[in-house]
Amino acid sequence: MKKLILSSLIGLCCIPLFGQQKWSETKNGDYNLVKNQGGQTLCYSSISGIKILSVNGLAFKDLNKNGKLDQYEDWRLPVDARAKDLASKLSIEQIAGLMLYSSHQSLPARAGGYFAGTYNGKPFKEGETDPSDLTDQQKKFLQEDNLRHVLITTVKSPEIAAKWNNKLQAFCESVGFGIPANNSSDPRHGTKARAEFDAAAGGEISMWPSSLGMAASFDPALVEKFGNIAATEYRALGITTALSPQIDIATEPRWNRFNGTFGESPSLSASMAQAYCDGFQTSFGTKEIANGWGFGSVNAMVKHWPGGGSGEAGRDAHYAAGKFAVYPGNNFATHFIPFINGAFKLKGKTRSASAVMPYYTISWNQDTKNGENVGNSYNKFIINDLLREKYGYDGVACTDWNITHDHTQMDNFVDGKPWGIENLTIAQRHYKVLMAGVDQFGGNNDAKPIIEAYQMGIAEHGETKMRARMEQSAVRLLRNIFKVGVFENPYVDVETTKATVGKAEFMKAGYDAQLKSIVLLKNKNKSLPLASTKTVYVPKRFTAASRNFLGMETPASTDYPVNMDIVKKYFKVTENPDGADFALVFIQNPVANMGYDKEDLKNGGNGYVPISLQYGDYTATDARETSIAGGDPMEKSANRSYKNKSTKTANMTDLTLVSETKDKMKGKPVIVSVNTTNPMIFAEIEQNSSAILLSFGVQDQAILETIAGKSEPSALLPMQMPASMSAVEKQAEDVPFDMECHKDSEGNTYDFGFGMNWKGTIKDGRGLKYKK
């Protein structure tokens, strides 16, 4: 960047107040960089109208353009002082804007559907619309609704994300008090299974195993390293808050969000939560501003308080059919452990996760003070009495998405989720959330119901109390923006972004983590590893037609389930089983339904059906006669039992694939690689398998490298594998380690902490350490 002559800057963009100047300024395109000697580096947009104040020779941004240095503009002051000063200056409308958290924003916006947006009234058109421009909707919620927390989903490229961030921040800087945007993301470091790993090459973003896969490493240091790298990539993209980690203990094996957790161990989940938050939040060296926070930090929003892993019968609370978390084992407090012993008790200097998200669930009959059965964000006992008062948490609490919207369907993912208070108006729901102690509304771009809620509070408590309540949340929200340094510099250098995100060093770290996440469950007659001189037969796999949670369809197909070009780099390949030395079968764990079926309703049932963890047809003879919890305005009965009902899984053909391949191989080894998101019933496939590898969202190459002996498996099961669906039905949704586990033909039991290497069962103490 070319350095400007300082004398010309005095009249152009600097208001000198007193003291010898100890700062310099350079210009790069539309952005000006100001370096203070021994102080913070500032950056502002030349089109935002911002001027620089020089006070005692140091430079400060005049964010509210009033010609004087306000406390919130003074980077020398503690974060709390700055946040309190700014909160006191904001109108109720501006505080309401801070409390909003945008709906999902795709870069660029799609022409239609859930992530749609327009540009000057027109949909995005490739080749005509600049994908880094702000949409009409984004400009509206930033300026008219004062929204400053933006959730980013898909991005066309890191470069586009960086350019969009800079335009967004310049827009924010130009209005009101110049409060920068706090951009956020759900986890975005998953793998592309068929992608080839090249140690010398970079990629779009580093690729890591799922959280469940990282838990299988039983190595918190690995998770902390992931946090460091992911935070570096996030900051290069302009992202300053991670809507993660998900630290619910997954005590219910059928839950469809099991894959996003660190498994069923409270202590392992706590250790991983601690490592994850330390990795994301901690800045080092010149990037640190104070107390571990700084320009390398990303706020961690841990989820979901007080734990969402005990949904009755495995149903999920994104749907009305799954809104109840139940506690037949009287184990409610155990679900707090990853929070109070992990995320809220960090080893690093930032000390605690800066934000928390309560889950949608109604924690059934756990409100011992008021007796309310309402969604967690609405429950004052769960938020104020437990989270705030008992456990002393003073960070941001943000609702999960769309909890204040209206509920109209039992089985729609994007339906509103006002569980337990469906009869209240939208404004009344916002008021109940505020008075429970929550600060922010996920998925809400509209400030009007918050302002209405404020007026309700004035009528009940008076304006002084309600203003104080609003400022309390504003301070919490502003702290998280100040701590990561974006008031001083919210911009990213596009070339640095391109060089940072997905760079070779980061790709290798992610790939190494994938290798450490693969569990060897069975190795009969030491079938593995295999020499590269061997010839492999890989059967094609049928994938049934499916539809995702947004209704987007994927047609049925029959194809190789693995990148065959990569297979050929490790082994000889044949399409004839008779000419093969071994077979390699790639399958997915049983793909179940959501536990609710409208066809059952049409046939006179209550709509509830079993969620199965086995491939074969399942009839729930051991299910409860009467559900623990129930009730919804759209239902006639509160009994959600599915006893004696039957269900199928979408990929029963995987079971057939294993058995048919065994027959074709005529006694030669059959190696089965299972990619899993949940516990599963291994009894169906284990007898037909010579060796079994379990993976959690890794690249094909990592599996092949393990099979070929270039990497020795070291991972352990972070959950139990049930002996049968009867064992699943008989376990308590809220209790870990309470299932009868599968025992294989070699005498090994697939319990928590089990895993093998080439020598046999791993007995290094990791499993015992965390089985508590």
Short mmCIF file of C-alpha atoms in Angstrom, two decimals, residues 152-413:
data_model
loop_
_atom_site.label_atom_id
_atom_site.label_comp_id
_atom_site.label_asym_id
_atom_site.label_seq_id
_atom_site.Cartn_x
_atom_site.Cartn_y
_atom_site.Cartn_z
CA ILE A 152 -23.62 -16.70 6.17
CA THR A 153 -24.32 -20.05 4.50
CA THR A 154 -22.93 -20.97 1.08
CA VAL A 155 -20.29 -18.76 -0.54
CA LYS A 156 -19.26 -18.84 -4.19
CA SER A 157 -15.59 -18.51 -3.27
CA PRO A 158 -13.39 -17.11 -0.48
CA GLU A 159 -12.64 -14.12 -2.69
CA ILE A 160 -16.35 -13.33 -3.13
CA ALA A 161 -16.92 -13.72 0.62
CA ALA A 162 -14.07 -11.29 1.38
CA LYS A 163 -15.31 -8.68 -1.09
CA TRP A 164 -18.88 -9.02 0.20
CA ASN A 165 -17.69 -8.60 3.79
CA ASN A 166 -15.89 -5.38 2.91
CA LYS A 167 -18.95 -3.93 1.18
CA LEU A 168 -21.13 -4.97 4.12
CA GLN A 169 -18.78 -3.38 6.66
CA ALA A 170 -18.47 -0.16 4.66
CA PHE A 171 -22.27 0.06 4.59
CA CYS A 172 -22.48 -0.49 8.37
CA GLU A 173 -19.72 2.05 8.98
CA SER A 174 -21.62 4.69 7.04
CA VAL A 175 -24.79 4.63 9.14
CA GLY A 176 -25.71 5.42 12.75
CA PHE A 177 -23.00 4.73 15.30
CA GLY A 178 -20.83 2.86 12.81
CA ILE A 179 -21.41 -0.50 14.53
CA PRO A 180 -19.73 -3.20 12.41
CA ALA A 181 -21.42 -6.44 11.41
CA ASN A 182 -20.71 -9.58 13.42
CA ASN A 183 -20.80 -12.20 10.66
CA SER A 184 -21.29 -15.82 11.62
CA SER A 185 -21.36 -19.32 10.22
CA ASP A 186 -22.58 -22.78 11.05
CA PRO A 187 -19.80 -25.40 10.73
CA ARG A 188 -18.33 -25.28 7.22
CA HIS A 189 -15.27 -27.56 7.39
CA GLY A 190 -16.83 -30.83 6.26
CA THR A 191 -15.25 -33.02 3.59
CA LYS A 192 -15.92 -33.78 -0.06
CA ALA A 193 -15.60 -37.55 0.00
CA ARG A 194 -14.37 -37.97 -3.56
CA ALA A 195 -11.84 -35.13 -3.43
CA GLU A 196 -8.22 -36.21 -3.72
CA PHE A 197 -5.74 -35.04 -1.10
CA ASP A 198 -2.49 -33.60 -2.42
CA ALA A 199 -0.03 -32.54 0.28
CA ALA A 200 1.31 -29.76 -1.94
CA ALA A 201 -2.05 -28.35 -3.00
CA GLY A 202 -4.60 -26.12 -1.37
CA GLY A 203 -8.40 -26.20 -1.61
CA GLU A 204 -11.55 -24.16 -1.06
CA ILE A 205 -11.34 -24.57 2.74
CA SER A 206 -9.64 -27.12 4.99
CA MET A 207 -11.61 -30.36 5.35
CA TRP A 208 -12.02 -32.16 8.67
CA PRO A 209 -14.03 -35.10 10.00
CA SER A 210 -17.35 -34.42 11.68
CA SER A 211 -17.41 -33.50 15.36
CA LEU A 212 -18.21 -37.14 16.08
CA GLY A 213 -15.11 -38.10 14.11
CA MET A 214 -12.95 -35.68 16.05
CA ALA A 215 -14.38 -37.15 19.25
CA ALA A 216 -13.27 -40.58 18.01
CA SER A 217 -9.67 -39.34 18.19
CA PHE A 218 -10.15 -38.89 21.96
CA ASP A 219 -7.59 -36.06 21.52
CA PRO A 220 -8.62 -32.57 22.71
CA ALA A 221 -5.34 -31.14 21.36
CA LEU A 222 -6.46 -32.14 17.86
CA VAL A 223 -9.74 -30.29 18.34
CA GLU A 224 -7.94 -27.20 19.64
CA LYS A 225 -5.70 -27.25 16.55
CA PHE A 226 -8.80 -27.45 14.39
CA GLY A 227 -10.20 -24.43 16.25
CA ASN A 228 -7.01 -22.42 15.62
CA ILE A 229 -7.03 -23.21 11.90
CA ALA A 230 -10.77 -22.80 11.42
CA ALA A 231 -10.69 -19.45 13.22
CA THR A 232 -7.89 -18.26 10.92
CA GLU A 233 -9.95 -19.23 7.87
CA TYR A 234 -13.12 -17.70 9.34
CA ARG A 235 -11.41 -14.37 10.00
CA ALA A 236 -10.04 -14.35 6.46
CA LEU A 237 -13.65 -14.73 5.25
CA GLY A 238 -14.84 -11.91 7.52
CA ILE A 239 -16.55 -14.29 9.97
CA THR A 240 -16.28 -13.40 13.66
CA THR A 241 -18.74 -15.79 15.30
CA ALA A 242 -18.98 -19.57 14.98
CA LEU A 243 -22.42 -21.05 15.66
CA SER A 244 -20.62 -24.00 17.20
CA PRO A 245 -19.57 -26.25 18.83
CA GLN A 246 -22.56 -28.50 19.38
CA ILE A 247 -21.83 -29.98 22.80
CA ASP A 248 -25.07 -31.76 23.66
CA ILE A 249 -24.27 -35.18 25.07
CA ALA A 250 -25.83 -37.61 22.60
CA THR A 251 -27.45 -39.99 25.05
CA GLU A 252 -30.27 -40.83 22.61
CA PRO A 253 -28.78 -42.92 19.75
CA ARG A 254 -31.60 -42.27 17.26
CA TRP A 255 -31.27 -38.45 17.33
CA ASN A 256 -30.63 -37.10 13.82
CA ARG A 257 -28.19 -34.48 15.18
CA PHE A 258 -25.98 -37.09 16.87
CA ASN A 259 -23.34 -36.53 14.17
CA GLY A 260 -22.77 -32.91 15.17
CA THR A 261 -21.94 -33.81 18.78
CA PHE A 262 -18.83 -35.16 20.49
CA GLY A 263 -20.67 -38.38 21.37
CA GLU A 264 -22.37 -39.61 24.51
CA SER A 265 -19.66 -39.13 27.16
CA PRO A 266 -20.22 -36.06 29.36
CA SER A 267 -16.53 -35.78 30.25
CA LEU A 268 -15.24 -36.29 26.69
CA SER A 269 -17.75 -33.73 25.43
CA ALA A 270 -16.58 -31.28 28.12
CA SER A 271 -12.92 -31.72 27.18
CA MET A 272 -13.66 -31.32 23.47
CA ALA A 273 -15.86 -28.28 24.10
CA GLN A 274 -13.08 -26.68 26.11
CA ALA A 275 -10.50 -27.35 23.40
CA TYR A 276 -12.77 -26.18 20.59
CA CYS A 277 -13.60 -22.86 22.27
CA ASP A 278 -9.98 -22.22 23.27
CA GLY A 279 -8.93 -22.85 19.67
CA PHE A 280 -11.53 -20.56 18.14
CA GLN A 281 -11.43 -17.71 20.64
CA THR A 282 -7.75 -17.28 21.49
CA SER A 283 -5.57 -14.75 19.65
CA PHE A 284 -1.80 -14.87 19.92
CA GLY A 285 1.11 -12.45 19.51
CA THR A 286 0.41 -9.22 17.67
CA LYS A 287 -3.18 -10.31 16.98
CA GLU A 288 -4.08 -10.30 20.67
CA ILE A 289 -5.77 -7.14 21.96
CA ALA A 290 -6.50 -8.13 25.57
CA ASN A 291 -7.29 -11.23 27.66
CA GLY A 292 -6.70 -13.60 24.76
CA TRP A 293 -9.18 -11.80 22.50
CA GLY A 294 -8.19 -10.02 19.33
CA PHE A 295 -7.95 -10.01 15.56
CA GLY A 296 -7.44 -13.78 15.41
CA SER A 297 -10.44 -14.57 17.62
CA VAL A 298 -13.80 -15.98 16.64
CA ASN A 299 -16.64 -15.97 19.19
CA ALA A 300 -17.84 -19.49 19.95
CA MET A 301 -21.60 -19.87 20.38
CA VAL A 302 -21.96 -23.22 22.14
CA LYS A 303 -25.13 -25.18 21.69
CA HIS A 304 -27.54 -26.27 22.90
CA TRP A 305 -28.25 -25.31 26.53
CA PRO A 306 -29.29 -27.19 28.67
CA GLY A 307 -28.61 -30.11 26.30
CA GLY A 308 -30.75 -31.33 23.42
CA GLY A 309 -29.61 -34.94 23.17
CA SER A 310 -32.53 -36.63 24.93
CA GLY A 311 -35.45 -36.13 22.54
CA GLU A 312 -38.12 -38.73 23.21
CA ALA A 313 -37.61 -41.78 20.96
CA GLY A 314 -34.91 -39.88 19.05
CA ARG A 315 -37.22 -37.33 17.46
CA ASP A 316 -35.71 -33.88 16.84
CA ALA A 317 -37.13 -30.56 18.01
CA HIS A 318 -36.76 -28.82 14.65
CA TYR A 319 -40.15 -30.45 14.16
CA ALA A 320 -43.25 -30.22 16.33
CA ALA A 321 -43.26 -34.01 16.37
CA GLY A 322 -39.96 -33.93 18.28
CA LYS A 323 -40.27 -30.97 20.61
CA PHE A 324 -39.94 -32.86 23.90
CA ALA A 325 -36.69 -33.76 25.64
CA VAL A 326 -37.37 -36.38 28.29
CA TYR A 327 -35.52 -37.61 31.36
CA PRO A 328 -36.68 -41.09 32.36
CA GLY A 329 -33.32 -41.65 34.06
CA ASN A 330 -33.65 -38.44 36.12
CA ASN A 331 -30.38 -37.33 34.53
CA PHE A 332 -31.12 -33.71 33.59
CA ALA A 333 -28.11 -32.16 35.38
CA THR A 334 -25.62 -34.51 33.67
CA HIS A 335 -26.40 -32.75 30.40
CA PHE A 336 -24.96 -29.50 31.83
CA ILE A 337 -21.47 -31.00 32.19
CA PRO A 338 -20.07 -30.06 28.76
CA PHE A 339 -21.10 -26.47 29.49
CA ILE A 340 -20.20 -25.92 33.13
CA ASN A 341 -17.05 -28.09 33.10
CA GLY A 342 -16.09 -27.36 29.51
CA ALA A 343 -17.25 -24.36 27.50
CA PHE A 344 -17.75 -22.12 30.53
CA LYS A 345 -14.45 -23.16 32.14
CA LEU A 346 -11.77 -22.72 29.48
CA LYS A 347 -8.07 -23.27 29.99
CA GLY A 348 -7.21 -20.31 27.75
CA LYS A 349 -7.22 -16.60 28.55
CA THR A 350 -10.71 -15.93 27.15
CA ARG A 351 -12.04 -18.05 30.06
CA SER A 352 -15.52 -18.82 28.72
CA ALA A 353 -17.41 -19.31 25.49
CA SER A 354 -18.78 -15.90 24.59
CA ALA A 355 -22.26 -17.04 23.54
CA VAL A 356 -24.69 -19.89 24.07
CA MET A 357 -27.75 -21.12 22.18
CA PRO A 358 -30.61 -22.87 24.01
CA TYR A 359 -32.23 -25.71 22.10
CA TYR A 360 -35.77 -25.77 20.74
CA THR A 361 -36.77 -28.54 23.13
CA ILE A 362 -39.20 -28.43 25.98
CA SER A 363 -37.19 -29.95 28.84
CA TRP A 364 -40.15 -31.98 30.06
CA ASN A 365 -41.03 -31.47 33.75
CA GLN A 366 -37.60 -30.02 34.63
CA ASP A 367 -38.80 -26.55 35.64
CA THR A 368 -38.94 -27.15 39.37
CA LYS A 369 -39.73 -23.52 40.19
CA ASN A 370 -42.55 -22.45 37.90
CA GLY A 371 -43.66 -25.81 36.51
CA GLU A 372 -43.60 -24.56 32.93
CA ASN A 373 -43.23 -26.92 29.98
CA VAL A 374 -42.14 -24.43 27.31
CA GLY A 375 -39.21 -24.25 24.90
CA ASN A 376 -35.90 -23.64 26.66
CA SER A 377 -35.49 -20.04 25.43
CA TYR A 378 -38.90 -19.20 26.91
CA ASN A 379 -38.21 -20.84 30.24
CA LYS A 380 -37.08 -18.39 32.92
CA PHE A 381 -36.01 -21.19 35.25
CA ILE A 382 -33.69 -22.72 32.63
CA ILE A 383 -32.24 -19.42 31.38
CA ASN A 384 -32.30 -17.00 34.30
CA ASP A 385 -32.28 -19.26 37.34
CA LEU A 386 -29.92 -21.97 36.06
CA LEU A 387 -27.77 -20.46 33.31
CA ARG A 388 -27.49 -16.90 34.60
CA GLU A 389 -27.77 -17.15 38.38
CA LYS A 390 -26.68 -20.65 39.41
CA TYR A 391 -23.87 -20.99 36.87
CA GLY A 392 -23.02 -17.29 36.59
CA TYR A 393 -23.04 -17.09 32.79
CA ASP A 394 -23.09 -13.49 31.53
CA GLY A 395 -22.36 -14.04 27.85
CA VAL A 396 -24.83 -13.71 25.00
CA ALA A 397 -27.77 -16.11 24.92
CA CYS A 398 -29.28 -16.40 21.44
CA THR A 399 -32.40 -18.39 20.57
CA ASP A 400 -32.24 -21.10 17.98
CA TRP A 401 -33.70 -20.10 14.63
CA ASN A 402 -37.38 -19.22 14.11
CA ILE A 403 -38.66 -19.98 17.60
CA THR A 404 -40.99 -16.95 17.59
CA HIS A 405 -42.57 -17.74 14.21
CA ASP A 406 -46.00 -19.34 13.92
CA HIS A 407 -46.35 -23.14 13.98
CA THR A 408 -48.48 -24.59 11.17
CA GLN A 409 -47.17 -28.12 10.48
CA MET A 410 -46.01 -31.10 12.51
CA ASP A 411 -43.20 -32.21 10.19
CA ASN A 412 -41.79 -29.12 8.46
CA PHE A 413 -38.14 -28.22 9.14
#
